[in-house]
Coordinates of C-alpha atoms and ligand atoms in Angstrom, one line a residue:
M1 CA 69.8 24.3 48.0
F2 CA 67.0 24.5 45.4
L3 CA 64.2 24.3 48.0
D4 CA 65.4 27.2 50.0
T5 CA 66.1 29.6 47.2
H6 CA 63.5 28.9 44.5
N7 CA 60.5 31.2 44.3
P8 CA 57.6 29.4 42.6
L9 CA 55.9 32.7 41.8
T10 CA 58.7 34.4 39.9
D11 CA 61.5 32.0 39.0
D12 CA 62.0 30.1 35.8
P13 CA 61.8 26.3 36.2
I14 CA 65.0 24.8 37.7
Q15 CA 67.2 23.5 34.9
I16 CA 70.6 21.8 35.0
M17 CA 70.7 20.5 31.4
D18 CA 69.3 22.8 28.7
Q19 CA 67.3 21.9 25.6
D20 CA 70.4 21.3 23.6
G21 CA 71.9 18.9 26.1
K22 CA 74.3 21.4 27.6
L23 CA 75.0 20.7 31.2
N24 CA 75.7 23.1 34.1
E25 CA 78.4 21.0 35.7
A26 CA 78.4 23.0 38.9
L27 CA 74.9 21.9 39.6
R28 CA 75.3 18.3 38.5
P29 CA 74.5 15.7 41.2
K30 CA 77.8 13.9 41.7
E31 CA 76.3 10.4 41.6
L32 CA 74.9 11.0 38.1
T33 CA 78.1 10.0 36.4
D34 CA 78.0 9.6 32.6
E35 CA 77.8 5.8 32.9
K36 CA 74.8 6.2 35.3
V37 CA 73.1 8.6 33.0
K38 CA 73.6 6.2 30.1
E39 CA 72.0 3.4 32.2
M40 CA 69.0 5.6 33.0
Y41 CA 68.7 6.6 29.4
E42 CA 68.6 2.9 28.4
K43 CA 65.9 2.2 30.9
M44 CA 63.9 5.1 29.5
V45 CA 64.2 3.7 26.0
F46 CA 63.0 0.3 27.3
I47 CA 59.8 1.9 28.7
R48 CA 59.3 4.0 25.5
L49 CA 59.5 0.7 23.5
A50 CA 57.0 -0.9 25.8
D51 CA 54.8 2.2 25.6
D52 CA 54.8 2.0 21.8
R53 CA 54.0 -1.6 21.9
M54 CA 51.1 -1.1 24.3
K55 CA 49.6 1.5 22.0
K56 CA 49.7 -1.1 19.1
M57 CA 48.2 -3.8 21.4
Q58 CA 45.3 -1.5 22.2
R59 CA 44.8 -0.7 18.5
S60 CA 44.7 -4.3 17.6
G61 CA 42.2 -5.2 20.3
R62 CA 44.6 -6.9 22.7
M63 CA 44.4 -4.2 25.4
G64 CA 41.4 -2.4 26.8
T65 CA 42.7 1.2 27.1
F66 CA 46.0 2.7 27.8
A67 CA 47.5 5.9 29.1
S68 CA 50.9 6.6 27.4
I69 CA 53.8 8.2 29.3
E70 CA 55.3 9.7 26.2
G71 CA 57.2 12.9 27.0
Q72 CA 57.2 12.4 30.8
E73 CA 60.0 9.8 31.0
A74 CA 62.7 12.1 32.5
A75 CA 60.3 13.5 35.1
Q76 CA 59.7 10.0 36.3
M77 CA 63.2 8.6 35.9
G78 CA 64.8 11.5 37.6
S79 CA 62.5 11.5 40.6
V80 CA 62.0 7.7 41.2
S81 CA 65.8 7.2 41.1
T82 CA 66.3 9.1 44.3
L83 CA 64.3 6.6 46.4
E84 CA 65.4 3.8 48.7
K85 CA 63.7 0.4 48.1
T86 CA 61.9 0.9 51.4
D87 CA 60.3 4.2 50.3
W88 CA 56.9 4.2 48.6
V89 CA 55.8 5.1 45.1
V90 CA 52.2 6.1 45.0
P91 CA 51.1 6.5 41.4
A92 CA 48.2 7.8 39.4
F93 CA 47.7 6.0 36.1
R94 CA 50.5 7.2 33.8
E95 CA 53.5 6.1 35.9
Q96 CA 54.6 2.9 34.2
L97 CA 58.3 4.0 34.3
A98 CA 58.2 5.0 38.0
M99 CA 56.4 1.8 39.0
W100 CA 58.6 -0.5 36.9
M101 CA 61.8 1.2 38.3
H102 CA 60.5 0.6 41.8
G103 CA 59.9 -3.1 41.3
V104 CA 56.6 -3.7 39.5
P105 CA 57.1 -6.1 36.6
L106 CA 56.2 -4.8 33.1
E107 CA 54.0 -7.9 32.8
S108 CA 51.8 -6.7 35.6
I109 CA 51.5 -3.3 34.1
M110 CA 50.5 -4.8 30.7
L111 CA 48.0 -7.2 32.4
F112 CA 46.5 -4.3 34.3
W113 CA 45.8 -2.3 31.1
K114 CA 44.4 -5.5 29.5
G115 CA 41.8 -5.5 32.2
N116 CA 43.2 -8.5 34.1
E117 CA 43.0 -7.7 37.8
A118 CA 46.0 -9.8 38.5
G119 CA 48.0 -7.0 37.0
G120 CA 47.0 -4.8 39.9
K121 CA 48.6 -7.2 42.4
I122 CA 51.9 -5.7 43.6
P123 CA 54.6 -8.3 44.4
E124 CA 55.4 -8.8 48.1
G125 CA 58.1 -6.5 49.3
V126 CA 57.6 -4.0 46.5
N127 CA 56.6 -0.7 48.0
V128 CA 54.3 0.6 45.2
L129 CA 50.6 1.2 45.4
P130 CA 48.3 0.0 42.6
V131 CA 47.3 2.3 39.8
S132 CA 44.8 4.9 41.0
I133 CA 42.2 5.8 38.4
P134 CA 40.1 8.1 40.5
V135 CA 42.0 11.4 40.0
G136 CA 43.9 12.6 43.0
S137 CA 42.7 10.0 45.6
Q138 CA 46.2 8.4 45.8
M139 CA 47.7 11.6 47.4
L140 CA 45.7 10.8 50.6
H141 CA 47.1 7.3 50.7
A142 CA 50.6 8.7 50.3
V143 CA 50.2 11.1 53.2
G144 CA 48.7 8.2 55.3
L145 CA 51.6 6.0 54.5
S146 CA 54.2 8.5 55.4
W147 CA 52.4 9.5 58.5
A148 CA 52.1 5.9 59.6
S149 CA 55.8 5.5 58.9
K150 CA 56.5 8.5 61.1
L151 CA 54.4 7.1 63.9
Q152 CA 56.3 3.8 63.7
G153 CA 59.6 5.6 63.8
K154 CA 60.6 4.4 60.3
N155 CA 62.2 6.7 57.8
E156 CA 60.1 5.8 54.8
V157 CA 59.3 8.5 52.3
A158 CA 56.2 8.4 50.1
L159 CA 56.6 9.9 46.6
T160 CA 53.2 10.5 45.0
Y161 CA 52.6 11.3 41.4
F162 CA 49.7 13.2 40.0
G163 CA 48.8 15.5 37.1
D164 CA 47.9 19.2 36.9
G165 CA 44.2 18.3 36.8
A166 CA 44.5 16.5 40.1
T167 CA 45.4 19.8 41.8
S168 CA 41.7 20.8 41.5
E169 CA 40.6 17.8 43.5
G170 CA 39.7 18.2 47.2
D171 CA 42.0 15.2 47.9
F172 CA 45.0 17.3 46.8
H173 CA 44.2 20.1 49.2
E174 CA 43.3 17.8 52.1
G175 CA 46.5 15.8 51.6
M176 CA 48.7 18.9 51.3
N177 CA 47.2 20.4 54.4
F178 CA 47.5 17.3 56.5
A179 CA 51.1 16.7 55.3
G180 CA 52.0 20.3 56.2
V181 CA 50.5 20.2 59.7
F182 CA 51.9 16.8 60.6
K183 CA 55.2 17.3 58.7
T184 CA 54.9 13.9 57.0
A185 CA 57.6 12.5 54.8
T186 CA 55.7 13.1 51.6
V187 CA 57.0 14.3 48.3
F188 CA 54.1 15.6 46.1
L189 CA 55.2 15.3 42.5
C190 CA 52.8 17.1 40.1
Q191 CA 53.6 16.2 36.5
N192 CA 52.2 19.4 34.9
N193 CA 51.9 18.0 31.3
Q194 CA 49.7 21.0 30.5
F195 CA 46.4 19.0 30.0
A196 CA 43.8 17.2 32.0
I197 CA 42.3 15.3 29.1
S198 CA 41.1 18.3 27.0
V199 CA 41.3 21.0 29.7
P200 CA 44.4 23.1 29.3
R201 CA 46.4 24.1 32.4
R202 CA 45.6 27.8 31.9
I203 CA 41.9 27.3 32.8
Q204 CA 42.6 24.6 35.4
T205 CA 43.3 27.1 38.1
A206 CA 43.6 30.9 38.5
S207 CA 46.9 30.4 40.3
K208 CA 50.0 31.6 38.4
T209 CA 51.8 28.3 39.1
L210 CA 50.9 25.0 40.6
A211 CA 53.9 24.9 42.8
Q212 CA 52.8 28.1 44.6
K213 CA 50.0 26.2 46.2
A214 CA 52.5 24.8 48.6
I215 CA 53.0 28.3 50.1
A216 CA 49.5 28.1 51.5
Y217 CA 50.2 24.8 53.2
G218 CA 53.5 26.0 54.8
F219 CA 56.1 24.0 52.9
P220 CA 58.3 24.5 49.8
G221 CA 57.0 24.4 46.3
V222 CA 59.3 24.4 43.3
I223 CA 59.0 24.3 39.6
V224 CA 61.4 22.1 37.7
D225 CA 62.0 21.5 34.0
G226 CA 60.4 18.1 33.9
N227 CA 62.2 17.1 30.7
D228 CA 65.6 17.6 32.4
L229 CA 66.7 14.3 34.0
F230 CA 69.4 16.0 36.0
A231 CA 67.2 18.7 37.5
M232 CA 64.4 16.3 38.3
Y233 CA 66.9 14.1 40.1
A234 CA 68.6 16.9 42.0
V235 CA 65.5 18.5 43.2
T236 CA 63.6 15.3 44.1
K237 CA 66.7 14.1 46.0
E238 CA 66.7 17.3 48.1
A239 CA 63.0 16.9 48.8
V240 CA 63.4 13.2 49.7
E241 CA 66.3 14.0 52.1
R242 CA 64.3 16.8 53.7
A243 CA 61.4 14.4 54.2
R244 CA 63.6 11.7 55.7
R245 CA 65.2 14.2 58.1
G246 CA 61.7 14.9 59.4
D247 CA 61.4 18.4 58.0
G248 CA 58.2 17.7 56.2
P249 CA 56.8 17.6 52.7
T250 CA 57.6 19.3 49.4
L251 CA 55.5 20.0 46.3
I252 CA 57.4 19.7 43.0
E253 CA 55.8 20.9 39.8
A254 CA 57.5 19.1 37.0
Y255 CA 56.9 21.3 34.0
T256 CA 56.5 19.0 31.0
Y257 CA 54.2 18.1 28.1
R258 CA 52.0 15.2 27.2
L259 CA 53.2 14.5 23.7
G260 CA 50.5 11.9 23.0
D261 CA 46.7 11.6 23.5
H262 CA 45.3 11.5 27.0
T263 CA 44.6 7.8 26.6
S264 CA 43.9 5.5 23.7
S265 CA 40.3 6.6 23.9
D266 CA 41.2 10.2 23.2
D267 CA 42.0 12.3 20.1
A268 CA 44.0 15.3 21.1
T269 CA 43.9 16.8 17.6
K270 CA 40.4 17.8 18.4
Y271 CA 41.5 20.3 21.1
R272 CA 45.1 21.4 20.6
E273 CA 47.1 22.9 17.8
K274 CA 49.6 20.8 15.9
A275 CA 52.0 23.7 16.1
E276 CA 52.0 23.5 19.9
V277 CA 52.9 19.8 19.9
E278 CA 55.6 20.4 17.3
A279 CA 57.1 23.2 19.5
W280 CA 57.5 20.8 22.4
K281 CA 59.1 18.0 20.4
P282 CA 62.6 19.5 20.5
K283 CA 62.3 19.6 24.3
D284 CA 61.7 15.9 24.4
P285 CA 63.7 14.3 27.2
F286 CA 65.3 11.7 24.9
R287 CA 66.7 14.2 22.4
R288 CA 68.4 16.2 25.1
L289 CA 70.0 13.2 26.6
Q290 CA 71.1 12.0 23.2
L291 CA 72.8 15.3 22.5
Y292 CA 74.5 15.2 25.9
L293 CA 75.6 11.6 25.7
A294 CA 76.9 12.1 22.1
T295 CA 79.4 14.6 23.4
K296 CA 80.8 11.8 25.6
N297 CA 80.8 9.3 22.7
L298 CA 78.1 7.4 24.6
W299 CA 75.4 7.9 22.0
S300 CA 75.1 7.7 18.2
E301 CA 72.5 6.6 15.7
Q302 CA 74.3 3.2 15.6
I303 CA 74.4 2.9 19.4
E304 CA 70.7 3.7 19.5
A305 CA 69.9 1.1 16.8
D306 CA 72.0 -1.6 18.7
L307 CA 70.3 -0.7 22.0
K308 CA 66.8 -1.0 20.5
A309 CA 67.7 -4.3 18.8
K310 CA 68.8 -5.6 22.2
L311 CA 65.8 -4.2 24.1
Q312 CA 62.9 -5.0 21.7
P313 CA 63.1 -8.8 22.2
Q314 CA 62.9 -8.2 25.9
V315 CA 59.7 -6.3 25.4
D316 CA 58.4 -8.9 23.0
E317 CA 59.1 -11.7 25.5
V318 CA 56.8 -9.9 28.1
V319 CA 54.2 -9.3 25.5
A320 CA 54.2 -13.0 24.6
K321 CA 53.6 -13.9 28.2
V322 CA 50.8 -11.4 28.5
D323 CA 49.2 -12.7 25.3
A324 CA 49.4 -16.3 26.6
T325 CA 47.8 -15.4 30.0
P326 CA 44.3 -16.9 30.0
D327 CA 41.4 -14.5 30.6
Q328 CA 40.6 -14.1 34.2
T329 CA 37.8 -16.1 35.8
I330 CA 34.8 -14.4 37.5
D331 CA 36.3 -15.4 40.9
E332 CA 39.6 -13.8 39.9
L333 CA 37.9 -10.7 38.6
F334 CA 36.4 -10.0 42.0
G335 CA 39.2 -11.6 44.0
Y336 CA 41.5 -8.6 43.8
T337 CA 39.2 -6.0 45.2
Y338 CA 38.5 -6.5 48.9
A339 CA 39.5 -9.3 51.3
N340 CA 35.8 -9.6 52.1
L341 CA 33.6 -8.5 49.3
T342 CA 31.1 -5.7 49.9
Q343 CA 27.5 -6.7 49.6
N344 CA 27.2 -4.7 46.4
L345 CA 30.2 -6.5 44.8
A346 CA 29.0 -9.9 46.1
N347 CA 25.6 -9.3 44.3
Q348 CA 27.4 -8.3 41.1
K349 CA 29.6 -11.4 41.2
A350 CA 26.6 -13.7 41.8
Y351 CA 24.7 -11.9 38.9
M352 CA 27.6 -12.2 36.6
K353 CA 28.0 -15.9 37.3
H354 CA 24.3 -16.5 36.8
V355 CA 24.3 -14.6 33.4
T356 CA 27.4 -16.5 32.2
E357 CA 25.9 -19.8 33.1
L358 CA 22.7 -18.9 31.2
Q359 CA 24.7 -17.8 28.2
A360 CA 26.7 -21.1 28.3
A361 CA 23.5 -23.1 28.5
Q362 CA 22.0 -21.2 25.6
K363 CA 25.1 -21.8 23.5
G364 CA 25.0 -25.4 24.4
G365 CA 21.4 -25.6 23.4
A366 CA 22.0 -23.9 20.1
N367 CA 24.9 -26.3 19.4
A368 CA 22.8 -29.4 20.3
Ligands
LIG401 C1 37.6 11.7 40.4 C2 37.7 11.5 38.9 N1 37.1 12.5 38.2 C3 37.3 12.4 36.8 C4 37.9 11.3 36.2 C5 38.1 11.2 34.7 N2 39.5 11.6 34.4 C6 40.4 10.6 34.1 S1 41.9 11.2 33.8 C7 41.3 12.8 34.0 C8 42.3 14.0 33.8 C9 43.4 13.9 34.7 O1 44.3 15.0 34.4 P1 45.7 15.2 35.2 O2 45.4 15.0 36.6 O3 46.3 16.4 34.7 O4 46.6 13.9 34.8 P2 47.1 13.5 33.3 O5 46.0 12.6 32.7 O6 47.4 14.7 32.6 O7 48.3 12.6 33.6 C10 40.0 12.9 34.3 C11 39.2 14.1 34.5 C12 38.5 10.4 37.1 N3 39.1 9.3 36.6 N4 38.4 10.5 38.4

């Protein structure tokens, strides 16, 4: 429906629920009942609480660095909720909600950002690839996964996430071209949060929109209001169904905004106006859902307070486990990279062990 009719060059982003929480009932996906929406909202709150906590952990020296999801929760919740368990989530580095929803424990996500390689180990049977720090490289893996699935006669869809900046990487174009030619079951989900660190979207590409890039590769490209849970769900569902039918890939541009800094190592006040951030705050995906749910008596300040009081201890419990996890050993540090270490990594490991032993001996000598 949306994929056939949307023109990514001229149309406004697809929207089902407006900024004030008003819903276009005619376009509402029937499975998104009020109860289901409430449940999705609660999970978004859980991840927002975890996100806030991780920022604090980083500031207090208990986490290396951290990329916040703030503002992009609906884009991820709406899209990932359309998948079957056997489908694949192929993330970049800001997809904690999508990863968690598809089965990665919050504890693993926290350990990863703490620098503990065990955090990158995905549990058996969970179809999520590890965080991809090299910008855009994960899209190739997503196309490969969905092509392999097609060759094996399975119906697994790969949903891959990336940012606006990643569309300037060669990997994006190679992945899109291959997916178009081989009609792979890939959904390319670009979270256009308007920035690639300090580079604004307007100078990222001379294209009018990011979604239009799909036209060149011969498949649909659509722009969706990324802060609208309903629209994100409806459009991704259509793209996933199309992929599963064997009709090929889709590019979805989720039009959203990165409310926070790029990572905990960034200070966005250096390159963007406060007024711009303020203008996006009312479009926050939480506020909209609250306005909508309030009309159904499913949200109020009190309900929110009770919900947070229930969820915060669950976050705290995970944090306590993460804090109590011993630092990784050198063997563990290198153990999660390759089944057989490359020569370069083997040299690094030997060197690190040698230096650590020397330091321990020196310390021992000084204490003697
Ligand atoms: C290949 C590569 N080049 C550069 C970087 C440094 N870098 C990390 S994140 C980032 C910006 C990514 O922007 P975008 O794709 O829009 O994603 P967002 O951070 O907005 O979610 C850059 C340039 C990197 N990690 N990998």
